């Protein structure tokens, strides 16, 4: 049956189950009520029969007539008493149980037990009144029997049996049974209507899904949560944690999942802003959140139902992972730009050399080859001497070629010196910082000066800091904009996708304890000066001035 029910729709199942429950409940109550009513009525009839029998047995004229065996007197009197008390019969017997009065005259003079199957011993031998239910010659009845004592009240001289027929009780029970079945039917119909209404309401609450579909979605939801590398935590309207995944447990360094489920979010994350989103309903995207020494990038979105906020979902992952991806993309872009610049530059020069050879200008071709070789040899010699770190040197060589491709000149101060780069500074951070600042300088110079512009780079590691100065020939940075230049998404360019490079520079410098300043250039444009301490600073010295173009 259970298997058959599972094949039905939820609405049908709920209707059948609720209807059957109501039917069983009302049926059980009905049967109990009928039985209780039947027993109560029988007890009342039995008590009445016994009281009538006692009353008759105590009548003096009955006592005298029984002692004398006066049937002629007792017979009409018993009929009159039966009619007066609405009893079905009144039977009177002597001390041996021989009938002295009976509704059927032919049974007078015969023993009472041959009709009732009862020897009347409690009344005749013990002098005790009692009740008996029996089927006699007149049908099923409840009989109250009382002993008749002599005038002195010492000896039993006879017995009175008063009977009330049970057909009256059956008639009353039948009437109540009909009424009760009607009530049961009405209750069943009401339960069916209630079940239909409740199932419709329930179906709307679960978006019309079947229980099996909900179970499948629940399993899919768990699998989806566990497949996401970001940590996921959600809370309900009371601020209690209702959902989380393993990534959240790992990120929060919790060894036991039971520490999360059902606990207030403030107990797990005291500085969490989920309660703020729960109260104001404003989503938050890409927000930095510090958990001890761990910086997280988090998103928080309110969950609404019927326009009411019922919870908040938050996703978060360590900022290091995002920075690592950003750095990898930056390096790939730098390598691609370097290769593209070199390919483009050397392709042009090869075509020029080939043309000179074809027209017979071999001396000019040799001179051009020697000049290019000398320029690159001088740059390589400078980088080898001043920047022995291969990663930084490769970045600068690539940016040099990129400047040539754009028609610009990247001038590296020959007195530059960058040999004492401490191992605590990640080379990826350094390359991202210098590379993004040079790209920003190229764009600013090209936009203001065109292809005749120049960008200069000076480096020194004297003292306690690594210092890089990058000067462009752009339009400069207004003082009013210098407060916002390193904010994410802020840029003077109108195209989308800008305002990321300088924000990354600021973030990386902050992480390694450095800072950057912006000053006007010697002629025009801006000078970005980067200071990176060689040793870990005791306090965060991050300073920011200026804006990106």
XYZ file of C-alpha atoms in Angstrom:
549
model
C 0.000 0.000 0.000
C 2.843 2.368 0.895
C 4.430 1.698 -2.485
C 1.103 2.410 -4.179
C 0.731 5.707 -2.268
C 4.195 6.824 -3.371
C 3.025 6.564 -6.952
C 0.288 9.137 -6.352
C 0.551 12.907 -6.386
C 1.159 14.640 -3.067
C -2.274 16.250 -3.134
C -3.983 12.884 -3.646
C -1.863 11.255 -0.953
C -2.598 13.945 1.600
C -6.314 13.839 0.822
C -6.488 10.056 1.234
C -4.328 9.941 4.353
C -6.083 12.798 6.140
C -9.477 11.420 5.126
C -8.627 7.944 6.414
C -7.269 9.360 9.669
C -10.445 11.364 10.199
C -12.589 8.345 9.348
C -10.721 6.080 11.752
C -10.790 8.646 14.522
C -14.498 9.403 14.241
C -15.304 5.705 13.802
C -13.353 4.777 16.895
C -14.991 7.557 18.890
C -18.413 6.502 17.550
C -18.010 2.834 18.480
C -16.747 3.799 21.911
C -19.647 6.214 22.398
C -22.249 3.623 21.345
C -20.819 0.967 23.645
C -20.601 3.428 26.506
C -24.161 4.578 25.864
C -25.429 1.010 25.692
C -23.757 0.089 28.970
C -25.006 3.260 30.648
C -28.580 2.645 29.525
C -28.452 -0.961 30.687
C -27.117 0.114 34.061
C -29.918 2.644 34.414
C -32.562 0.064 33.438
C -31.056 -2.504 35.814
C -31.033 -0.011 38.675
C -34.646 0.904 37.970
C -35.720 -2.745 37.835
C -33.980 -3.470 41.118
C -35.548 -0.464 42.850
C -39.054 -1.419 41.645
C -38.495 -5.002 42.828
C -37.404 -3.827 46.273
C -40.373 -1.516 46.522
C -42.861 -4.249 45.633
C -41.167 -6.745 47.975
C -41.592 -4.328 50.858
C -45.372 -3.820 50.331
C -47.315 -5.357 53.327
C -50.177 -6.639 51.149
C -47.615 -8.440 48.960
C -45.987 -9.995 52.020
C -49.357 -11.228 53.412
C -50.496 -12.587 50.072
C -47.199 -14.430 49.494
C -47.312 -15.969 52.972
C -50.863 -17.159 52.282
C -50.075 -18.232 48.686
C -52.991 -16.074 47.512
C -52.574 -16.253 43.745
C -55.994 -14.728 43.060
C -54.921 -11.570 44.810
C -51.341 -11.418 43.509
C -52.088 -12.084 39.806
C -54.122 -8.960 39.045
C -51.981 -6.896 41.377
C -48.761 -7.878 39.540
C -50.299 -6.846 36.210
C -51.379 -3.523 37.668
C -47.937 -2.917 39.184
C -46.228 -3.745 35.875
C -48.439 -1.268 34.087
C -47.915 1.396 36.734
C -44.088 1.082 36.714
C -43.918 0.620 32.910
C -42.181 -2.688 33.476
C -42.516 -5.471 30.945
C -43.517 -7.909 33.680
C -43.728 -8.390 37.435
C -43.370 -12.030 38.564
C -43.959 -13.070 42.188
C -42.896 -16.412 43.659
C -42.933 -18.159 47.030
C -39.926 -19.168 49.075
C -39.398 -22.227 46.839
C -39.410 -20.170 43.685
C -42.847 -21.338 42.558
C -44.698 -18.648 40.590
C -47.657 -17.064 42.342
C -48.168 -14.356 39.712
C -47.055 -14.156 36.061
C -48.184 -12.237 32.946
C -48.934 -15.612 31.383
C -51.475 -17.353 33.635
C -50.558 -20.809 32.378
C -47.109 -20.460 33.914
C -48.484 -19.858 37.418
C -47.564 -22.692 39.757
C -44.431 -23.598 37.850
C -40.823 -23.017 39.029
C -39.322 -19.688 38.027
C -35.994 -21.248 36.923
C -37.545 -23.189 34.052
C -38.297 -19.857 32.406
C -35.344 -17.778 33.430
C -32.676 -20.401 33.872
C -31.970 -18.914 37.285
C -32.477 -20.697 40.612
C -32.759 -17.338 42.416
C -30.326 -18.484 45.105
C -28.956 -15.009 46.089
C -32.486 -13.821 46.937
C -34.064 -17.008 48.311
C -31.106 -18.453 50.181
C -29.049 -15.367 51.075
C -31.760 -12.721 51.150
C -29.852 -10.441 48.758
C -31.325 -8.385 45.908
C -29.510 -8.685 42.542
C -29.778 -7.972 38.817
C -29.640 -10.480 36.047
C -29.742 -10.176 32.287
C -31.495 -13.107 30.692
C -33.638 -14.315 27.824
C -36.892 -15.594 29.098
C -40.244 -16.527 27.635
C -40.978 -12.865 26.927
C -37.628 -12.142 25.332
C -34.324 -10.569 26.411
C -34.720 -8.479 29.515
C -32.922 -6.993 32.470
C -34.423 -8.268 35.687
C -34.187 -6.890 39.171
C -34.881 -9.496 41.854
C -35.543 -8.813 45.530
C -36.368 -11.210 48.393
C -39.695 -10.915 50.263
C -39.263 -11.122 54.018
C -41.949 -11.983 56.570
C -43.551 -9.321 58.721
C -40.758 -9.681 61.279
C -38.158 -9.247 58.548
C -36.310 -12.379 59.581
C -37.180 -15.095 57.084
C -37.470 -15.063 53.287
C -40.987 -16.058 52.284
C -40.834 -15.242 48.555
C -39.265 -13.372 45.675
C -40.229 -10.538 43.275
C -38.773 -10.343 39.746
C -39.296 -7.110 37.782
C -38.187 -7.100 34.150
C -37.608 -4.339 31.589
C -37.204 -5.503 28.002
C -33.923 -4.691 26.192
C -35.673 -3.888 22.916
C -36.219 -0.361 24.294
C -32.479 -0.004 24.875
C -31.756 -1.343 21.361
C -34.194 1.174 19.888
C -32.449 4.069 21.634
C -29.026 2.771 20.586
C -30.184 2.390 16.986
C -31.419 5.977 16.961
C -28.125 7.238 18.303
C -26.229 4.985 15.890
C -27.960 6.573 12.904
C -27.174 10.050 14.197
C -23.586 9.073 14.891
C -23.017 7.654 11.399
C -24.300 10.927 9.996
C -21.804 12.832 12.144
C -19.006 10.492 11.030
C -19.911 11.051 7.373
C -19.980 14.840 7.840
C -16.632 14.728 9.651
C -15.163 12.631 6.837
C -16.391 15.064 4.178
C -15.077 18.004 6.207
C -11.694 16.313 6.565
C -11.579 15.710 2.803
C -12.272 19.393 2.106
C -9.709 20.407 4.733
C -7.163 18.031 3.216
C -7.720 19.474 -0.260
C -7.317 23.035 1.031
C -4.249 22.160 3.085
C -2.601 20.220 0.252
C -3.151 23.135 -2.151
C -1.640 25.536 0.379
C 1.242 23.154 1.042
C 1.914 22.679 -2.672
C 2.094 26.427 -3.168
C 4.519 26.698 -0.259
C 6.866 24.148 -1.865
C 6.469 25.643 -5.356
C 4.373 22.771 -6.682
C 7.119 20.189 -6.163
C 6.605 16.585 -5.147
C 8.437 15.248 -2.040
C 10.688 13.106 -4.236
C 11.615 16.163 -6.287
C 12.389 18.096 -3.121
C 14.624 15.255 -1.939
C 16.445 15.221 -5.282
C 16.902 18.997 -5.204
C 18.228 18.742 -1.652
C 20.854 16.208 -2.716
C 21.758 18.317 -5.751
C 22.021 21.381 -3.533
C 24.405 19.585 -1.168
C 26.522 18.349 -4.065
C 26.595 21.835 -5.575
C 27.643 23.426 -2.284
C 30.460 20.933 -1.810
C 31.681 21.377 -5.398
C 32.172 25.137 -4.938
C 35.648 26.150 -3.840
C 34.320 29.271 -2.176
C 33.047 29.036 1.381
C 29.255 29.312 1.658
C 27.340 30.233 4.824
C 23.679 31.206 5.104
C 21.640 32.373 8.070
C 17.916 32.578 8.727
C 15.870 35.532 9.947
C 16.980 34.854 13.547
C 20.656 35.018 12.603
C 21.198 31.254 13.038
C 23.428 29.359 10.609
C 21.349 27.077 8.390
C 23.665 26.152 5.521
C 27.401 25.802 5.006
C 29.823 23.756 2.930
C 33.146 22.060 3.601
C 35.054 24.956 2.072
C 33.577 27.237 4.750
C 34.613 24.812 7.483
C 38.171 24.651 6.114
C 38.447 28.411 5.632
C 37.209 29.119 9.163
C 39.498 26.392 10.578
C 36.643 24.529 12.237
C 37.239 20.838 12.834
C 33.664 19.950 13.739
C 30.673 20.790 11.535
C 28.430 20.721 14.582
C 30.059 23.995 15.628
C 28.252 25.728 12.771
C 24.764 24.365 12.224
C 22.116 26.191 14.233
C 24.565 28.483 16.019
C 24.248 32.289 15.977
C 26.492 33.769 13.302
C 27.888 36.255 15.838
C 29.221 33.368 17.925
C 31.125 31.940 14.962
C 32.069 35.219 13.231
C 31.774 38.067 15.764
C 32.597 40.740 13.167
C 30.331 39.365 10.462
C 28.190 41.868 8.565
C 25.500 39.315 7.727
C 23.256 40.756 10.440
C 23.633 44.191 8.843
C 22.482 42.807 5.473
C 19.652 40.984 7.265
C 18.449 44.268 8.725
C 18.830 46.653 5.784
C 18.464 44.196 2.881
C 21.294 45.796 0.887
C 23.544 43.272 -0.915
C 27.317 43.621 -0.560
C 29.765 42.535 -3.263
C 33.545 41.977 -3.197
C 33.952 43.240 0.360
C 37.191 42.629 2.253
C 36.735 40.897 5.584
C 39.515 40.102 8.032
C 39.349 36.904 10.034
C 42.365 37.053 12.291
C 45.351 37.290 9.938
C 43.311 36.019 6.980
C 41.814 38.492 4.528
C 38.672 37.245 2.796
C 36.794 38.593 -0.197
C 33.113 38.118 0.522
C 29.721 38.642 -1.094
C 26.517 38.908 0.944
C 23.039 38.708 -0.543
C 19.671 38.804 1.247
C 17.164 35.992 0.655
C 13.610 37.196 0.151
C 10.250 35.427 0.158
C 7.072 37.340 -0.648
C 9.037 40.566 -0.312
C 10.243 39.723 3.205
C 13.881 39.047 4.087
C 14.100 35.515 5.480
C 17.873 35.119 5.556
C 21.263 36.016 4.080
C 23.722 33.983 1.996
C 27.434 34.778 2.040
C 30.208 33.428 -0.161
C 33.863 34.054 0.640
C 37.348 32.942 -0.294
C 40.827 34.005 0.773
C 42.049 37.113 -0.971
C 45.404 35.408 -1.580
C 43.774 33.108 -4.112
C 42.277 36.015 -6.026
C 45.561 37.893 -5.931
C 47.397 34.813 -7.139
C 45.047 34.500 -10.107
C 45.407 38.216 -10.813
C 49.197 37.982 -10.658
C 49.256 34.990 -12.984
C 47.061 36.809 -15.479
C 49.269 39.896 -15.215
C 52.430 37.904 -15.870
C 50.847 36.075 -18.791
C 49.771 39.414 -20.246
C 53.256 40.803 -19.738
C 54.873 37.817 -21.430
C 52.397 38.008 -24.286
C 53.003 41.744 -24.694
C 56.744 41.210 -24.622
C 56.671 38.490 -27.251
C 54.252 40.448 -29.423
C 56.366 43.584 -29.129
C 59.571 41.778 -29.996
C 57.918 39.963 -32.893
C 56.460 43.182 -34.270
C 59.675 45.177 -33.781
C 62.014 42.603 -35.248
C 59.657 41.887 -38.109
C 59.757 45.552 -39.128
C 63.502 45.724 -38.806
C 64.019 42.505 -40.760
C 61.883 43.873 -43.548
C 63.948 47.087 -43.494
C 67.226 45.171 -43.602
C 65.947 42.975 -46.444
C 64.915 46.068 -48.395
C 68.334 47.682 -47.918
C 70.052 44.538 -49.163
C 67.770 44.318 -52.198
C 68.599 47.874 -53.264
C 72.286 47.277 -52.707
C 72.616 49.439 -49.589
C 74.602 46.833 -47.756
C 76.609 49.322 -45.693
C 73.388 50.869 -44.349
C 72.037 47.417 -43.601
C 75.145 46.513 -41.636
C 74.998 49.828 -39.813
C 71.345 49.216 -38.819
C 72.166 45.710 -37.659
C 75.077 46.995 -35.619
C 72.978 49.786 -34.128
C 70.216 47.429 -33.030
C 72.731 45.009 -31.658
C 74.496 47.776 -29.776
C 71.233 49.115 -28.293
C 70.105 45.745 -27.061
C 73.549 44.828 -25.866
C 73.713 48.070 -23.905
C 70.288 47.448 -22.367
C 71.113 43.845 -21.545
C 74.467 44.877 -20.090
C 72.729 47.497 -17.948
C 70.106 45.034 -16.730
C 72.705 42.356 -15.977
C 74.758 44.776 -13.948
C 71.950 46.698 -12.247
C 69.222 44.081 -11.955
C 70.648 40.592 -11.490
C 67.212 39.218 -10.559
C 66.093 37.441 -13.787
C 62.354 37.885 -13.174
C 62.543 41.652 -12.704
C 65.081 41.989 -15.542
C 62.847 40.004 -17.884
C 59.892 42.227 -16.984
C 61.883 45.398 -17.734
C 63.172 43.989 -21.036
C 59.632 43.156 -22.069
C 58.390 46.643 -21.123
C 61.288 48.167 -23.083
C 60.159 46.310 -26.196
C 56.533 47.209 -25.498
C 57.463 50.910 -25.390
C 59.217 50.594 -28.754
C 56.143 48.935 -30.223
C 53.989 51.845 -29.049
C 56.454 54.344 -30.505
C 57.615 55.440 -27.059
C 60.990 55.415 -25.373
C 61.599 53.681 -22.066
C 64.672 55.273 -20.556
C 66.320 53.364 -17.715
C 68.723 55.449 -15.653
C 72.218 53.961 -16.183
C 73.026 54.713 -12.535
C 70.163 52.453 -11.411
C 71.073 49.760 -8.918
C 68.747 46.972 -7.755
C 70.814 44.077 -6.505
C 69.748 43.831 -2.865
C 66.193 42.519 -3.193
C 65.329 40.620 0.000
C 63.875 37.148 -0.303
C 60.818 38.139 1.762
C 59.472 40.176 -1.175
C 57.692 37.856 -3.639
C 59.022 38.444 -7.134
C 55.491 38.147 -8.509
C 54.455 41.106 -6.323
C 57.409 43.178 -7.504
C 56.806 42.418 -11.193
C 53.085 43.226 -10.868
C 53.814 46.550 -9.123
C 56.453 47.788 -11.593
C 54.684 46.349 -14.646
C 51.347 48.007 -13.858
C 52.979 51.369 -13.109
C 54.919 51.252 -16.408
C 51.764 50.315 -18.346
C 49.944 53.211 -16.706
C 52.828 55.562 -17.647
C 52.795 54.301 -21.284
C 49.074 54.947 -21.618
C 49.263 58.416 -20.040
C 52.245 59.454 -22.209
C 50.783 58.078 -25.412
C 47.463 59.848 -24.786
C 49.148 63.225 -24.142
C 52.358 63.221 -26.233
C 51.708 60.637 -28.920
C 54.492 58.416 -30.241
C 57.257 60.875 -29.411
C 56.854 60.519 -25.678
C 59.304 59.145 -23.158
C 58.941 57.251 -19.902
C 61.873 57.133 -17.508
C 62.680 54.580 -14.813
C 65.135 55.000 -11.967
C 65.909 52.295 -9.391
C 67.973 52.220 -6.249
C 68.393 49.841 -3.316
C 70.584 52.069 -1.180
C 69.428 52.467 2.395
C 66.594 50.527 3.998
C 64.161 50.717 1.073
C 63.886 49.617 -2.515
C 62.964 52.749 -4.454
C 61.518 52.883 -7.973
C 60.772 56.160 -9.730
C 58.610 56.079 -12.854
C 58.064 59.391 -14.622
C 55.707 59.853 -17.575
C 54.873 62.705 -19.922
C 51.145 62.512 -19.459
C 48.682 65.207 -18.516
C 49.437 64.816 -14.815
C 47.116 63.946 -11.974
C 44.991 66.726 -10.473
C 45.404 67.088 -6.740
C 41.655 66.644 -6.205
C 41.806 63.177 -7.791
C 44.809 61.910 -5.856
C 42.642 60.800 -2.941
C 40.852 58.184 -5.042
C 43.321 57.013 -7.645
C 44.071 53.661 -6.058
C 40.426 52.736 -5.419
C 39.132 49.807 -7.392
C 37.387 50.828 -10.613
C 38.505 54.492 -10.449
C 40.097 55.691 -13.695
C 40.203 58.774 -15.883
C 39.560 56.612 -18.933
C 36.019 56.398 -20.218
C 36.260 52.804 -21.429
C 35.163 49.980 -19.119
C 37.701 47.569 -17.684
C 40.089 50.209 -16.293
C 40.833 51.149 -12.691
C 42.212 47.711 -11.796
C 46.001 48.027 -12.267
C 46.686 50.787 -9.738
C 44.311 49.195 -7.234
C 46.352 45.992 -7.530
C 49.567 48.029 -7.058
C 48.161 49.545 -3.868
C 46.972 46.163 -2.544
C 50.340 44.484 -3.175
C 52.301 47.351 -1.651
C 50.078 47.310 1.425
C 50.695 43.611 1.829
C 54.495 43.901 1.763
C 54.541 47.112 3.817
C 55.377 49.536 0.997
C 53.732 52.679 -0.294
C 53.660 54.917 -3.354
C 53.673 58.698 -3.773
C 52.741 60.895 -6.715
C 54.497 64.138 -7.572
C 54.602 66.374 -10.655
C 57.291 65.421 -13.162
C 60.372 67.573 -13.896
C 58.788 68.931 -17.089
C 55.235 67.654 -17.153
C 53.321 64.533 -16.325
C 53.616 62.648 -13.043
C 56.287 60.854 -11.080
C 55.232 57.691 -9.216
C 57.736 56.781 -6.484
C 57.493 53.357 -4.894
C 59.074 52.611 -1.514
C 59.404 49.008 -0.409
C 61.130 48.344 2.947
C 63.748 45.633 2.874
C 62.709 44.424 6.315
C 59.217 43.686 7.607
C 57.823 46.920 9.101
C 56.416 46.873 12.638
C 53.428 48.958 11.543
C 51.601 49.299 8.298
C 53.263 52.253 6.524
C 51.006 52.174 3.528
C 50.477 55.640 2.131
C 48.680 56.636 -0.984
C 48.736 59.844 -2.947
C 47.555 60.560 -6.404
C 45.330 58.991 -8.980
C 45.548 56.933 -12.147
C 44.953 58.498 -15.472
